[in-house]
């Protein structure tokens, strides 16, 4: 098909019946997927990666299937809206994670101000910005505390580690990059940084307990 050229495909008889049946099957699949996404919106319990993959796969199948054009167009538009809804939900969840982590960090400082060091797991999934935000809160509100924070995202098979060390403790021999280096191999990952701050990312999500214990 060349630019400016359009093709019309028409089917009759048994082929038309198969085309209509295919459209009905795909619409039923869409409705089931929409119900799943609607439930995720209500409960906020969902796998964005998995649901997004289902939407993309169904969109591709719809585009390649023989069916009445208007039904295919409607399905694709509905799937586009469904994906947007899912993406917005994921964006809101990430924003909520950021807020929850920051509030938890503030609460930890209020309960135990000016601790020499702290090692803690936040429920931040793979949101590195949330862990960095917690480090910044400690840097501002408890500047003499060395902190190492972890987070696990089992859906993405990812474990994060982030550390911050104040100047006084660096002078005494505790360096953030060396501290993180103690767990990066255990995490099956890689990391880096400087004396004051460092981070690592790995795939061994099962190592969290051990990593917390050895640090």
N, C-alpha and C. Protein backbone atom coordinates (compact mmCIF):
# COMPACT_ATOMS: atom_id res chain seq x y z
N UNK A 1 0.86 -1.19 0.00
CA UNK A 1 0.00 0.00 0.00
C UNK A 1 0.89 1.24 0.00
N UNK A 2 0.73 2.07 -0.99
CA UNK A 2 1.56 3.27 -1.12
C UNK A 2 0.89 4.45 -0.41
N UNK A 3 1.67 5.51 -0.27
CA UNK A 3 1.16 6.70 0.37
C UNK A 3 -0.02 7.25 -0.43
N UNK A 4 -1.13 7.56 0.25
CA UNK A 4 -2.29 8.10 -0.42
C UNK A 4 -3.22 7.04 -0.98
N UNK A 5 -2.82 5.77 -0.85
CA UNK A 5 -3.64 4.67 -1.37
C UNK A 5 -4.30 3.94 -0.20
N UNK A 6 -5.56 3.62 -0.32
CA UNK A 6 -6.29 2.92 0.73
C UNK A 6 -6.83 1.60 0.18
N UNK A 7 -6.95 0.63 1.06
CA UNK A 7 -7.46 -0.67 0.66
C UNK A 7 -8.68 -1.01 1.50
N UNK A 8 -9.70 -1.54 0.88
CA UNK A 8 -10.89 -2.01 1.59
C UNK A 8 -10.93 -3.53 1.50
N UNK A 9 -11.05 -4.17 2.65
CA UNK A 9 -11.15 -5.63 2.68
C UNK A 9 -12.57 -6.00 3.07
N UNK A 10 -13.20 -6.83 2.27
CA UNK A 10 -14.57 -7.27 2.56
C UNK A 10 -14.63 -8.79 2.60
N UNK A 11 -15.41 -9.32 3.53
CA UNK A 11 -15.57 -10.78 3.63
C UNK A 11 -17.05 -11.12 3.73
N UNK A 12 -17.40 -12.31 3.28
CA UNK A 12 -18.79 -12.75 3.33
C UNK A 12 -18.85 -14.20 3.80
N UNK A 13 -20.05 -14.68 4.02
CA UNK A 13 -20.25 -16.08 4.34
C UNK A 13 -19.55 -16.52 5.62
N UNK A 14 -18.93 -17.70 5.56
CA UNK A 14 -18.26 -18.27 6.73
C UNK A 14 -17.15 -17.38 7.24
N UNK A 15 -16.42 -16.74 6.32
CA UNK A 15 -15.32 -15.86 6.72
C UNK A 15 -15.85 -14.66 7.50
N UNK A 16 -17.01 -14.16 7.09
CA UNK A 16 -17.62 -13.04 7.81
C UNK A 16 -18.05 -13.47 9.21
N UNK A 17 -18.58 -14.67 9.32
CA UNK A 17 -18.97 -15.18 10.64
C UNK A 17 -17.76 -15.31 11.56
N UNK A 18 -16.65 -15.80 11.00
CA UNK A 18 -15.42 -15.93 11.80
C UNK A 18 -14.93 -14.54 12.24
N UNK A 19 -15.05 -13.58 11.35
CA UNK A 19 -14.62 -12.21 11.67
C UNK A 19 -15.45 -11.63 12.80
N UNK A 20 -16.76 -11.82 12.74
CA UNK A 20 -17.64 -11.31 13.79
C UNK A 20 -17.40 -12.03 15.12
N UNK A 21 -17.18 -13.35 15.02
CA UNK A 21 -16.91 -14.13 16.24
C UNK A 21 -15.60 -13.66 16.89
N UNK A 22 -14.58 -13.41 16.06
CA UNK A 22 -13.30 -12.93 16.59
C UNK A 22 -13.48 -11.60 17.31
N UNK A 23 -14.28 -10.73 16.75
CA UNK A 23 -14.53 -9.43 17.38
C UNK A 23 -15.20 -9.61 18.74
N UNK A 24 -16.16 -10.53 18.83
CA UNK A 24 -16.84 -10.78 20.09
C UNK A 24 -15.89 -11.34 21.14
N UNK A 25 -15.03 -12.26 20.72
CA UNK A 25 -14.06 -12.85 21.66
C UNK A 25 -13.12 -11.79 22.20
N UNK A 26 -12.63 -10.92 21.31
CA UNK A 26 -11.70 -9.86 21.74
C UNK A 26 -12.40 -8.85 22.63
N UNK A 27 -13.65 -8.55 22.37
CA UNK A 27 -14.39 -7.63 23.22
C UNK A 27 -14.61 -8.22 24.61
N UNK A 28 -14.86 -9.52 24.68
CA UNK A 28 -15.01 -10.18 25.97
C UNK A 28 -13.69 -10.16 26.74
N UNK A 29 -12.59 -10.38 26.01
CA UNK A 29 -11.26 -10.33 26.65
C UNK A 29 -10.99 -8.93 27.19
N UNK A 30 -11.37 -7.92 26.40
CA UNK A 30 -11.21 -6.54 26.85
C UNK A 30 -12.02 -6.27 28.12
N UNK A 31 -13.27 -6.74 28.16
CA UNK A 31 -14.11 -6.50 29.32
C UNK A 31 -13.52 -7.13 30.58
N UNK A 32 -12.97 -8.34 30.45
CA UNK A 32 -12.33 -8.99 31.60
C UNK A 32 -11.12 -8.20 32.07
N UNK A 33 -10.34 -7.72 31.11
CA UNK A 33 -9.16 -6.93 31.45
C UNK A 33 -9.57 -5.61 32.11
N UNK A 34 -10.61 -4.98 31.59
CA UNK A 34 -11.11 -3.73 32.18
C UNK A 34 -11.57 -3.95 33.61
N UNK A 35 -12.25 -5.08 33.87
CA UNK A 35 -12.69 -5.40 35.23
C UNK A 35 -11.50 -5.53 36.16
N UNK A 36 -10.43 -6.15 35.67
CA UNK A 36 -9.22 -6.32 36.47
C UNK A 36 -8.58 -4.96 36.80
N UNK A 37 -8.51 -4.09 35.79
CA UNK A 37 -7.93 -2.76 36.01
C UNK A 37 -8.81 -1.93 36.94
N UNK A 38 -10.13 -2.01 36.78
CA UNK A 38 -11.05 -1.28 37.66
C UNK A 38 -10.88 -1.73 39.11
N UNK A 39 -10.68 -3.02 39.30
CA UNK A 39 -10.47 -3.55 40.65
C UNK A 39 -9.14 -3.05 41.21
N UNK A 40 -8.14 -2.95 40.34
CA UNK A 40 -6.83 -2.43 40.77
C UNK A 40 -6.95 -0.97 41.19
N UNK A 41 -7.77 -0.21 40.47
CA UNK A 41 -7.98 1.20 40.82
C UNK A 41 -8.59 1.31 42.22
N UNK A 42 -9.51 0.41 42.53
CA UNK A 42 -10.19 0.44 43.83
C UNK A 42 -9.27 0.01 44.97
N UNK A 43 -8.55 -1.09 44.76
CA UNK A 43 -7.75 -1.68 45.84
C UNK A 43 -6.31 -1.17 45.86
N UNK A 44 -5.85 -0.63 44.71
CA UNK A 44 -4.46 -0.17 44.56
C UNK A 44 -3.48 -1.33 44.74
N UNK A 45 -3.97 -2.54 44.55
CA UNK A 45 -3.12 -3.73 44.61
C UNK A 45 -3.03 -4.30 43.19
N UNK A 46 -1.91 -4.10 42.53
CA UNK A 46 -1.80 -4.55 41.15
C UNK A 46 -0.34 -4.62 40.72
N UNK A 47 -0.13 -5.35 39.65
CA UNK A 47 1.18 -5.41 39.01
C UNK A 47 1.11 -4.58 37.73
N UNK A 48 1.72 -3.41 37.76
CA UNK A 48 1.67 -2.53 36.60
C UNK A 48 2.32 -3.19 35.39
N UNK A 49 3.44 -3.84 35.62
CA UNK A 49 4.16 -4.48 34.52
C UNK A 49 3.30 -5.54 33.84
N UNK A 50 2.66 -6.39 34.63
CA UNK A 50 1.85 -7.49 34.10
C UNK A 50 0.62 -6.97 33.36
N UNK A 51 -0.12 -6.06 34.00
CA UNK A 51 -1.33 -5.53 33.37
C UNK A 51 -1.01 -4.72 32.11
N UNK A 52 0.06 -3.97 32.16
CA UNK A 52 0.46 -3.19 30.99
C UNK A 52 0.80 -4.10 29.82
N UNK A 53 1.46 -5.22 30.13
CA UNK A 53 1.80 -6.20 29.10
C UNK A 53 0.54 -6.79 28.47
N UNK A 54 -0.46 -7.08 29.29
CA UNK A 54 -1.72 -7.62 28.78
C UNK A 54 -2.41 -6.63 27.86
N UNK A 55 -2.40 -5.35 28.25
CA UNK A 55 -3.04 -4.33 27.41
C UNK A 55 -2.32 -4.20 26.07
N UNK A 56 -1.01 -4.18 26.11
CA UNK A 56 -0.22 -4.05 24.88
C UNK A 56 -0.44 -5.26 23.97
N UNK A 57 -0.43 -6.45 24.56
CA UNK A 57 -0.62 -7.67 23.76
C UNK A 57 -2.01 -7.70 23.11
N UNK A 58 -3.03 -7.31 23.88
CA UNK A 58 -4.39 -7.32 23.34
C UNK A 58 -4.55 -6.27 22.25
N UNK A 59 -3.93 -5.11 22.44
CA UNK A 59 -3.98 -4.06 21.41
C UNK A 59 -3.36 -4.55 20.11
N UNK A 60 -2.24 -5.26 20.22
CA UNK A 60 -1.58 -5.79 19.03
C UNK A 60 -2.45 -6.84 18.35
N UNK A 61 -3.08 -7.70 19.15
CA UNK A 61 -3.94 -8.73 18.57
C UNK A 61 -5.14 -8.11 17.86
N UNK A 62 -5.72 -7.09 18.47
CA UNK A 62 -6.87 -6.40 17.86
C UNK A 62 -6.46 -5.77 16.53
N UNK A 63 -5.30 -5.14 16.50
CA UNK A 63 -4.83 -4.46 15.28
C UNK A 63 -4.60 -5.43 14.13
N UNK A 64 -4.23 -6.65 14.46
CA UNK A 64 -3.90 -7.62 13.41
C UNK A 64 -5.06 -8.53 13.04
N UNK A 65 -6.16 -8.42 13.76
CA UNK A 65 -7.29 -9.32 13.52
C UNK A 65 -8.24 -8.77 12.46
N UNK A 66 -8.88 -9.69 11.74
CA UNK A 66 -9.88 -9.31 10.75
C UNK A 66 -11.23 -9.18 11.44
N UNK A 67 -11.77 -7.96 11.40
CA UNK A 67 -13.07 -7.69 12.02
C UNK A 67 -13.62 -6.38 11.46
N UNK A 68 -14.88 -6.07 11.68
CA UNK A 68 -15.41 -4.78 11.22
C UNK A 68 -14.56 -3.62 11.74
N UNK A 69 -14.25 -2.71 10.84
CA UNK A 69 -13.32 -1.64 11.18
C UNK A 69 -13.76 -0.85 12.41
N UNK A 70 -15.06 -0.51 12.46
CA UNK A 70 -15.53 0.33 13.58
C UNK A 70 -15.36 -0.39 14.92
N UNK A 71 -15.50 -1.72 14.95
CA UNK A 71 -15.32 -2.46 16.20
C UNK A 71 -13.84 -2.48 16.59
N UNK A 72 -12.99 -2.64 15.59
CA UNK A 72 -11.55 -2.62 15.87
C UNK A 72 -11.11 -1.25 16.39
N UNK A 73 -11.65 -0.20 15.76
CA UNK A 73 -11.30 1.16 16.16
C UNK A 73 -11.78 1.44 17.59
N UNK A 74 -13.00 1.00 17.91
CA UNK A 74 -13.53 1.18 19.26
C UNK A 74 -12.68 0.44 20.29
N UNK A 75 -12.30 -0.80 19.97
CA UNK A 75 -11.50 -1.59 20.90
C UNK A 75 -10.14 -0.93 21.15
N UNK A 76 -9.51 -0.47 20.09
CA UNK A 76 -8.20 0.18 20.26
C UNK A 76 -8.31 1.45 21.08
N UNK A 77 -9.35 2.24 20.85
CA UNK A 77 -9.55 3.46 21.64
C UNK A 77 -9.81 3.13 23.11
N UNK A 78 -10.63 2.10 23.35
CA UNK A 78 -10.91 1.70 24.73
C UNK A 78 -9.66 1.19 25.43
N UNK A 79 -8.84 0.44 24.70
CA UNK A 79 -7.59 -0.07 25.28
C UNK A 79 -6.62 1.07 25.58
N UNK A 80 -6.63 2.08 24.72
CA UNK A 80 -5.78 3.25 24.96
C UNK A 80 -6.19 3.97 26.25
N UNK A 81 -7.51 4.11 26.44
CA UNK A 81 -8.01 4.72 27.67
C UNK A 81 -7.68 3.87 28.89
N UNK A 82 -7.77 2.56 28.72
CA UNK A 82 -7.47 1.65 29.82
C UNK A 82 -6.00 1.76 30.22
N UNK A 83 -5.13 1.85 29.25
CA UNK A 83 -3.69 1.99 29.53
C UNK A 83 -3.40 3.31 30.23
N UNK A 84 -4.07 4.37 29.78
CA UNK A 84 -3.89 5.68 30.42
C UNK A 84 -4.33 5.62 31.87
N UNK A 85 -5.46 4.97 32.13
CA UNK A 85 -5.95 4.82 33.50
C UNK A 85 -4.95 4.07 34.37
N UNK A 86 -4.38 3.00 33.81
CA UNK A 86 -3.39 2.21 34.54
C UNK A 86 -2.12 3.01 34.80
N UNK A 87 -1.67 3.76 33.80
CA UNK A 87 -0.46 4.57 33.95
C UNK A 87 -0.66 5.66 34.99
N UNK A 88 -1.84 6.29 34.99
CA UNK A 88 -2.13 7.32 35.99
C UNK A 88 -2.17 6.73 37.40
N UNK A 89 -2.72 5.53 37.50
CA UNK A 89 -2.77 4.86 38.79
C UNK A 89 -1.37 4.56 39.30
N UNK A 90 -0.51 4.11 38.39
CA UNK A 90 0.87 3.81 38.78
C UNK A 90 1.61 5.09 39.18
N UNK A 91 1.34 6.18 38.46
CA UNK A 91 1.98 7.46 38.79
C UNK A 91 1.55 7.94 40.18
N UNK A 92 0.26 7.80 40.46
CA UNK A 92 -0.26 8.20 41.78
C UNK A 92 0.31 7.32 42.88
N UNK A 93 0.46 6.04 42.59
CA UNK A 93 1.02 5.13 43.58
C UNK A 93 2.46 5.51 43.90
N UNK A 94 3.23 5.87 42.87
CA UNK A 94 4.62 6.27 43.09
C UNK A 94 4.70 7.55 43.90
N UNK A 95 3.78 8.49 43.63
CA UNK A 95 3.74 9.73 44.40
C UNK A 95 3.39 9.44 45.85
N UNK A 96 2.47 8.50 46.05
CA UNK A 96 2.08 8.11 47.40
C UNK A 96 3.24 7.45 48.14
N UNK A 97 4.00 6.63 47.42
CA UNK A 97 5.17 5.98 48.02
C UNK A 97 6.16 7.03 48.50
N UNK A 98 6.40 8.03 47.66
CA UNK A 98 7.34 9.09 48.02
C UNK A 98 6.90 9.78 49.32
N UNK A 99 5.62 10.09 49.41
CA UNK A 99 5.10 10.75 50.61
C UNK A 99 5.21 9.84 51.83
N UNK A 100 4.84 8.59 51.67
CA UNK A 100 4.86 7.64 52.80
C UNK A 100 6.28 7.45 53.33
N UNK A 101 7.24 7.33 52.43
CA UNK A 101 8.64 7.14 52.84
C UNK A 101 9.16 8.36 53.58
N UNK A 102 8.84 9.54 53.07
CA UNK A 102 9.30 10.77 53.73
C UNK A 102 8.69 10.91 55.12
N UNK A 103 7.41 10.60 55.24
CA UNK A 103 6.75 10.68 56.55
C UNK A 103 7.34 9.66 57.52
N UNK A 104 7.63 8.48 57.01
CA UNK A 104 8.22 7.45 57.87
C UNK A 104 9.61 7.87 58.33
N UNK A 105 10.39 8.47 57.45
CA UNK A 105 11.73 8.94 57.81
C UNK A 105 11.65 10.02 58.89
N UNK A 106 10.72 10.94 58.75
CA UNK A 106 10.55 12.00 59.75
C UNK A 106 10.17 11.41 61.10
N UNK A 107 9.28 10.42 61.08
CA UNK A 107 8.85 9.77 62.31
C UNK A 107 10.00 9.04 62.98
N UNK A 108 10.85 8.40 62.19
CA UNK A 108 12.02 7.69 62.74
C UNK A 108 12.97 8.65 63.43
N UNK A 109 13.15 9.82 62.84
CA UNK A 109 14.04 10.82 63.44
C UNK A 109 13.46 11.36 64.74
N UNK A 110 12.15 11.58 64.75
CA UNK A 110 11.49 12.09 65.97
C UNK A 110 11.61 11.09 67.12
N UNK A 111 11.50 9.81 66.80
CA UNK A 111 11.57 8.79 67.85
C UNK A 111 13.00 8.54 68.32
N UNK A 112 13.96 8.62 67.38
CA UNK A 112 15.36 8.35 67.73
C UNK A 112 16.26 9.40 67.09
N UNK A 113 16.26 10.61 67.64
CA UNK A 113 17.07 11.68 67.05
C UNK A 113 18.58 11.47 67.27
N UNK A 114 19.36 11.91 66.30
CA UNK A 114 20.83 11.91 66.41
C UNK A 114 21.44 10.54 66.71
N UNK A 115 20.87 9.50 66.12
CA UNK A 115 21.50 8.18 66.22
C UNK A 115 22.80 8.19 65.43
N UNK A 116 23.76 7.35 65.87
CA UNK A 116 25.04 7.30 65.15
C UNK A 116 24.83 6.74 63.75
N UNK A 117 24.04 5.66 63.64
CA UNK A 117 23.74 5.11 62.32
C UNK A 117 22.39 4.41 62.36
N UNK A 118 21.83 4.22 61.19
CA UNK A 118 20.57 3.50 61.08
C UNK A 118 20.56 2.72 59.77
N UNK A 119 20.08 1.48 59.82
CA UNK A 119 19.89 0.63 58.64
C UNK A 119 18.42 0.24 58.63
N UNK A 120 17.74 0.51 57.52
CA UNK A 120 16.29 0.35 57.53
C UNK A 120 15.77 -0.02 56.14
N UNK A 121 14.68 -0.79 56.12
CA UNK A 121 14.00 -1.10 54.86
C UNK A 121 12.75 -0.23 54.73
N UNK A 122 12.64 0.46 53.62
CA UNK A 122 11.43 1.20 53.30
C UNK A 122 10.64 0.42 52.24
N UNK A 123 9.34 0.55 52.27
CA UNK A 123 8.48 -0.07 51.26
C UNK A 123 8.35 0.88 50.08
N UNK A 124 9.47 1.08 49.39
CA UNK A 124 9.51 2.04 48.29
C UNK A 124 9.53 1.36 46.92
N UNK A 125 9.44 0.03 46.91
CA UNK A 125 9.53 -0.73 45.66
C UNK A 125 10.83 -0.35 44.94
N UNK A 126 10.76 -0.01 43.66
CA UNK A 126 11.99 0.34 42.93
C UNK A 126 12.13 1.85 42.75
N UNK A 127 11.48 2.60 43.64
CA UNK A 127 11.50 4.06 43.56
C UNK A 127 12.74 4.61 44.24
N UNK A 128 13.81 4.77 43.47
CA UNK A 128 15.07 5.27 44.02
C UNK A 128 14.93 6.70 44.54
N UNK A 129 14.05 7.49 43.92
CA UNK A 129 13.86 8.87 44.37
C UNK A 129 13.31 8.92 45.79
N UNK A 130 12.49 7.92 46.14
CA UNK A 130 11.94 7.87 47.49
C UNK A 130 13.04 7.63 48.51
N UNK A 131 13.95 6.68 48.22
CA UNK A 131 15.07 6.43 49.13
C UNK A 131 15.98 7.65 49.23
N UNK A 132 16.22 8.29 48.09
CA UNK A 132 17.06 9.48 48.10
C UNK A 132 16.40 10.59 48.92
N UNK A 133 15.06 10.67 48.84
CA UNK A 133 14.35 11.66 49.65
C UNK A 133 14.51 11.40 51.13
N UNK A 134 14.49 10.12 51.53
CA UNK A 134 14.70 9.78 52.94
C UNK A 134 16.10 10.16 53.39
N UNK A 135 17.10 9.93 52.52
CA UNK A 135 18.48 10.32 52.85
C UNK A 135 18.59 11.82 53.03
N UNK A 136 17.91 12.57 52.18
CA UNK A 136 17.97 14.04 52.27
C UNK A 136 17.31 14.53 53.55
N UNK A 137 16.23 13.85 53.96
CA UNK A 137 15.57 14.24 55.22
C UNK A 137 16.52 14.03 56.40
N UNK A 138 17.23 12.92 56.38
CA UNK A 138 18.21 12.67 57.45
C UNK A 138 19.35 13.68 57.37
N UNK A 139 19.75 14.02 56.18
CA UNK A 139 20.82 14.99 56.01
C UNK A 139 20.44 16.35 56.59
N UNK A 140 19.14 16.69 56.50
CA UNK A 140 18.66 17.97 57.00
C UNK A 140 18.30 17.93 58.48
N UNK A 141 17.58 16.89 58.89
CA UNK A 141 17.03 16.85 60.24
C UNK A 141 17.86 16.05 61.25
N UNK A 142 18.73 15.20 60.75
CA UNK A 142 19.60 14.42 61.64
C UNK A 142 20.96 14.27 60.97
N UNK A 143 21.67 15.39 60.79
CA UNK A 143 22.88 15.42 59.96
C UNK A 143 24.05 14.58 60.49
N UNK A 144 24.00 14.19 61.75
CA UNK A 144 25.10 13.41 62.32
C UNK A 144 24.87 11.91 62.22
N UNK A 145 23.78 11.50 61.60
CA UNK A 145 23.42 10.08 61.48
C UNK A 145 23.86 9.52 60.14
N UNK A 146 24.58 8.41 60.19
CA UNK A 146 24.88 7.66 58.96
C UNK A 146 23.68 6.76 58.68
N UNK A 147 23.21 6.74 57.45
CA UNK A 147 22.02 5.94 57.15
C UNK A 147 22.23 5.07 55.93
N UNK A 148 21.67 3.88 56.00
CA UNK A 148 21.64 2.98 54.86
C UNK A 148 20.22 2.46 54.72
N UNK A 149 19.64 2.67 53.56
CA UNK A 149 18.25 2.29 53.33
C UNK A 149 18.14 1.28 52.19
N UNK A 150 17.22 0.35 52.37
CA UNK A 150 16.95 -0.68 51.37
C UNK A 150 15.49 -0.60 50.92
N UNK A 151 15.25 -1.12 49.74
CA UNK A 151 13.87 -1.31 49.26
C UNK A 151 13.87 -2.46 48.26
N UNK A 152 12.80 -3.24 48.28
CA UNK A 152 12.69 -4.40 47.39
C UNK A 152 11.45 -4.27 46.52
N UNK A 153 11.62 -4.55 45.24
CA UNK A 153 10.49 -4.59 44.30
C UNK A 153 10.49 -6.00 43.69
N UNK A 154 9.66 -6.87 44.24
CA UNK A 154 9.64 -8.26 43.79
C UNK A 154 9.08 -8.39 42.38
N UNK A 155 8.17 -7.50 42.02
CA UNK A 155 7.61 -7.53 40.66
C UNK A 155 8.69 -7.29 39.61
N UNK A 156 9.60 -6.37 39.91
CA UNK A 156 10.66 -6.02 38.97
C UNK A 156 11.95 -6.80 39.22
N UNK A 157 11.94 -7.68 40.26
CA UNK A 157 13.14 -8.42 40.65
C UNK A 157 14.31 -7.46 40.90
N UNK A 158 14.04 -6.46 41.73
CA UNK A 158 15.06 -5.43 41.98
C UNK A 158 15.14 -5.10 43.46
N UNK A 159 16.37 -4.96 43.94
CA UNK A 159 16.60 -4.51 45.30
C UNK A 159 17.50 -3.28 45.25
N UNK A 160 17.14 -2.26 45.99
CA UNK A 160 17.90 -1.01 46.01
C UNK A 160 18.57 -0.82 47.36
N UNK A 161 19.73 -0.19 47.32
CA UNK A 161 20.42 0.17 48.55
C UNK A 161 21.00 1.57 48.37
N UNK A 162 20.82 2.41 49.37
CA UNK A 162 21.34 3.77 49.31
C UNK A 162 21.89 4.16 50.67
N UNK A 163 23.06 4.79 50.68
CA UNK A 163 23.70 5.15 51.95
C UNK A 163 24.20 6.58 51.92
N UNK A 164 24.19 7.18 53.12
CA UNK A 164 24.72 8.53 53.31
C UNK A 164 25.50 8.56 54.61
N UNK A 165 26.70 9.16 54.58
CA UNK A 165 27.56 9.20 55.77
C UNK A 165 28.02 10.65 56.01
N UNK A 166 27.85 11.17 57.23
CA UNK A 166 28.29 12.54 57.54
C UNK A 166 29.82 12.64 57.62
N UNK A 167 30.33 13.86 57.51
CA UNK A 167 31.78 14.08 57.47
C UNK A 167 32.50 13.55 58.70
N UNK A 168 31.91 13.72 59.88
CA UNK A 168 32.57 13.27 61.10
C UNK A 168 32.81 11.77 61.09
N UNK A 169 31.85 11.01 60.59
CA UNK A 169 32.00 9.56 60.56
C UNK A 169 32.92 9.12 59.42
N UNK A 170 32.95 9.90 58.35
CA UNK A 170 33.90 9.60 57.28
C UNK A 170 35.33 9.70 57.82
N UNK A 171 35.57 10.74 58.63
CA UNK A 171 36.89 10.94 59.22
C UNK A 171 37.27 9.79 60.15
N UNK A 172 36.26 9.11 60.69
CA UNK A 172 36.52 7.98 61.60
C UNK A 172 36.62 6.65 60.85
N UNK A 173 36.44 6.70 59.54
CA UNK A 173 36.65 5.49 58.74
C UNK A 173 35.43 4.89 58.08
N UNK A 174 34.23 5.42 58.34
CA UNK A 174 33.04 4.89 57.69
C UNK A 174 32.78 5.66 56.40
N UNK A 175 32.88 4.97 55.27
CA UNK A 175 32.68 5.60 53.97
C UNK A 175 31.51 4.94 53.26
N UNK A 176 30.66 5.76 52.69
CA UNK A 176 29.42 5.25 52.09
C UNK A 176 29.68 4.24 50.98
N UNK A 177 30.67 4.52 50.11
CA UNK A 177 30.93 3.60 49.00
C UNK A 177 31.43 2.25 49.49
N UNK A 178 32.25 2.24 50.56
CA UNK A 178 32.73 0.97 51.12
C UNK A 178 31.61 0.24 51.86
N UNK A 179 30.75 1.01 52.50
CA UNK A 179 29.61 0.44 53.23
C UNK A 179 28.67 -0.28 52.26
N UNK A 180 28.35 0.40 51.17
CA UNK A 180 27.49 -0.20 50.15
C UNK A 180 28.18 -1.39 49.49
N UNK A 181 29.49 -1.29 49.37
CA UNK A 181 30.25 -2.38 48.76
C UNK A 181 30.14 -3.69 49.52
N UNK A 182 29.81 -3.62 50.80
CA UNK A 182 29.64 -4.83 51.61
C UNK A 182 28.43 -5.65 51.19
N UNK A 183 27.45 -5.00 50.55
CA UNK A 183 26.21 -5.71 50.19
C UNK A 183 25.96 -5.80 48.68
N UNK A 184 26.68 -5.04 47.88
CA UNK A 184 26.39 -5.02 46.43
C UNK A 184 26.59 -6.39 45.79
N UNK A 185 27.63 -7.12 46.21
CA UNK A 185 27.87 -8.46 45.66
C UNK A 185 26.76 -9.42 46.10
N UNK A 186 26.35 -9.29 47.36
CA UNK A 186 25.26 -10.12 47.88
C UNK A 186 23.97 -9.87 47.10
N UNK A 187 23.79 -8.66 46.67
CA UNK A 187 22.58 -8.28 45.94
C UNK A 187 22.62 -8.70 44.46
N UNK A 188 23.75 -9.30 44.04
CA UNK A 188 23.95 -9.62 42.62
C UNK A 188 23.81 -8.37 41.77
N UNK A 189 24.43 -7.32 42.27
CA UNK A 189 24.27 -6.05 41.57
C UNK A 189 25.56 -5.29 41.47
N UNK A 190 25.41 -4.04 41.19
CA UNK A 190 26.54 -3.15 41.08
C UNK A 190 26.17 -1.81 41.68
N UNK A 191 27.18 -1.10 42.10
CA UNK A 191 26.91 0.19 42.71
C UNK A 191 28.14 1.06 42.65
N UNK A 192 28.03 2.19 43.25
CA UNK A 192 29.14 3.12 43.27
C UNK A 192 28.77 4.37 44.03
N UNK A 193 29.70 5.27 44.09
CA UNK A 193 29.45 6.51 44.81
C UNK A 193 30.73 7.06 45.41
N UNK A 194 30.56 7.93 46.37
CA UNK A 194 31.70 8.57 47.02
C UNK A 194 31.65 8.31 48.52
N UNK A 195 32.58 8.93 49.23
CA UNK A 195 32.64 8.72 50.68
C UNK A 195 31.36 9.13 51.38
N UNK A 196 30.74 10.20 50.89
CA UNK A 196 29.56 10.74 51.57
C UNK A 196 28.26 10.07 51.16
N UNK A 197 28.18 9.60 49.93
CA UNK A 197 26.93 8.98 49.48
C UNK A 197 27.22 7.93 48.42
N UNK A 198 26.43 6.86 48.43
CA UNK A 198 26.61 5.78 47.47
C UNK A 198 25.32 4.99 47.34
N UNK A 199 25.24 4.20 46.29
CA UNK A 199 24.04 3.39 46.08
C UNK A 199 24.38 2.15 45.27
N UNK A 200 23.47 1.18 45.31
CA UNK A 200 23.65 -0.05 44.54
C UNK A 200 22.28 -0.59 44.17
N UNK A 201 22.24 -1.31 43.07
CA UNK A 201 21.02 -1.95 42.59
C UNK A 201 21.34 -3.39 42.22
N UNK A 202 20.48 -4.31 42.65
CA UNK A 202 20.72 -5.72 42.36
C UNK A 202 19.45 -6.47 42.04
N UNK A 203 19.60 -7.76 41.77
CA UNK A 203 18.46 -8.60 41.39
C UNK A 203 18.14 -9.67 42.42
N UNK A 204 19.00 -9.84 43.42
CA UNK A 204 18.77 -10.88 44.43
C UNK A 204 17.87 -10.34 45.53
N UNK A 205 16.57 -10.30 45.26
CA UNK A 205 15.63 -9.72 46.21
C UNK A 205 15.51 -10.55 47.49
N UNK A 206 15.93 -11.82 47.42
CA UNK A 206 15.82 -12.69 48.58
C UNK A 206 16.89 -12.42 49.64
N UNK A 207 17.85 -11.56 49.32
CA UNK A 207 18.97 -11.33 50.24
C UNK A 207 18.70 -10.23 51.26
N UNK A 208 17.53 -9.64 51.26
CA UNK A 208 17.27 -8.46 52.09
C UNK A 208 17.62 -8.68 53.55
N UNK A 209 17.09 -9.76 54.16
CA UNK A 209 17.33 -10.02 55.60
C UNK A 209 18.82 -10.11 55.89
N UNK A 210 19.53 -10.84 55.04
CA UNK A 210 20.96 -11.01 55.25
C UNK A 210 21.69 -9.69 55.10
N UNK A 211 21.28 -8.91 54.11
CA UNK A 211 21.91 -7.60 53.88
C UNK A 211 21.68 -6.69 55.08
N UNK A 212 20.47 -6.70 55.63
CA UNK A 212 20.19 -5.88 56.81
C UNK A 212 21.04 -6.29 58.00
N UNK A 213 21.27 -7.58 58.13
CA UNK A 213 22.02 -8.10 59.28
C UNK A 213 23.51 -7.79 59.20
N UNK A 214 24.09 -7.86 57.99
CA UNK A 214 25.54 -7.70 57.89
C UNK A 214 25.96 -6.23 57.87
N UNK A 215 24.99 -5.32 57.72
CA UNK A 215 25.35 -3.91 57.70
C UNK A 215 25.14 -3.28 59.08
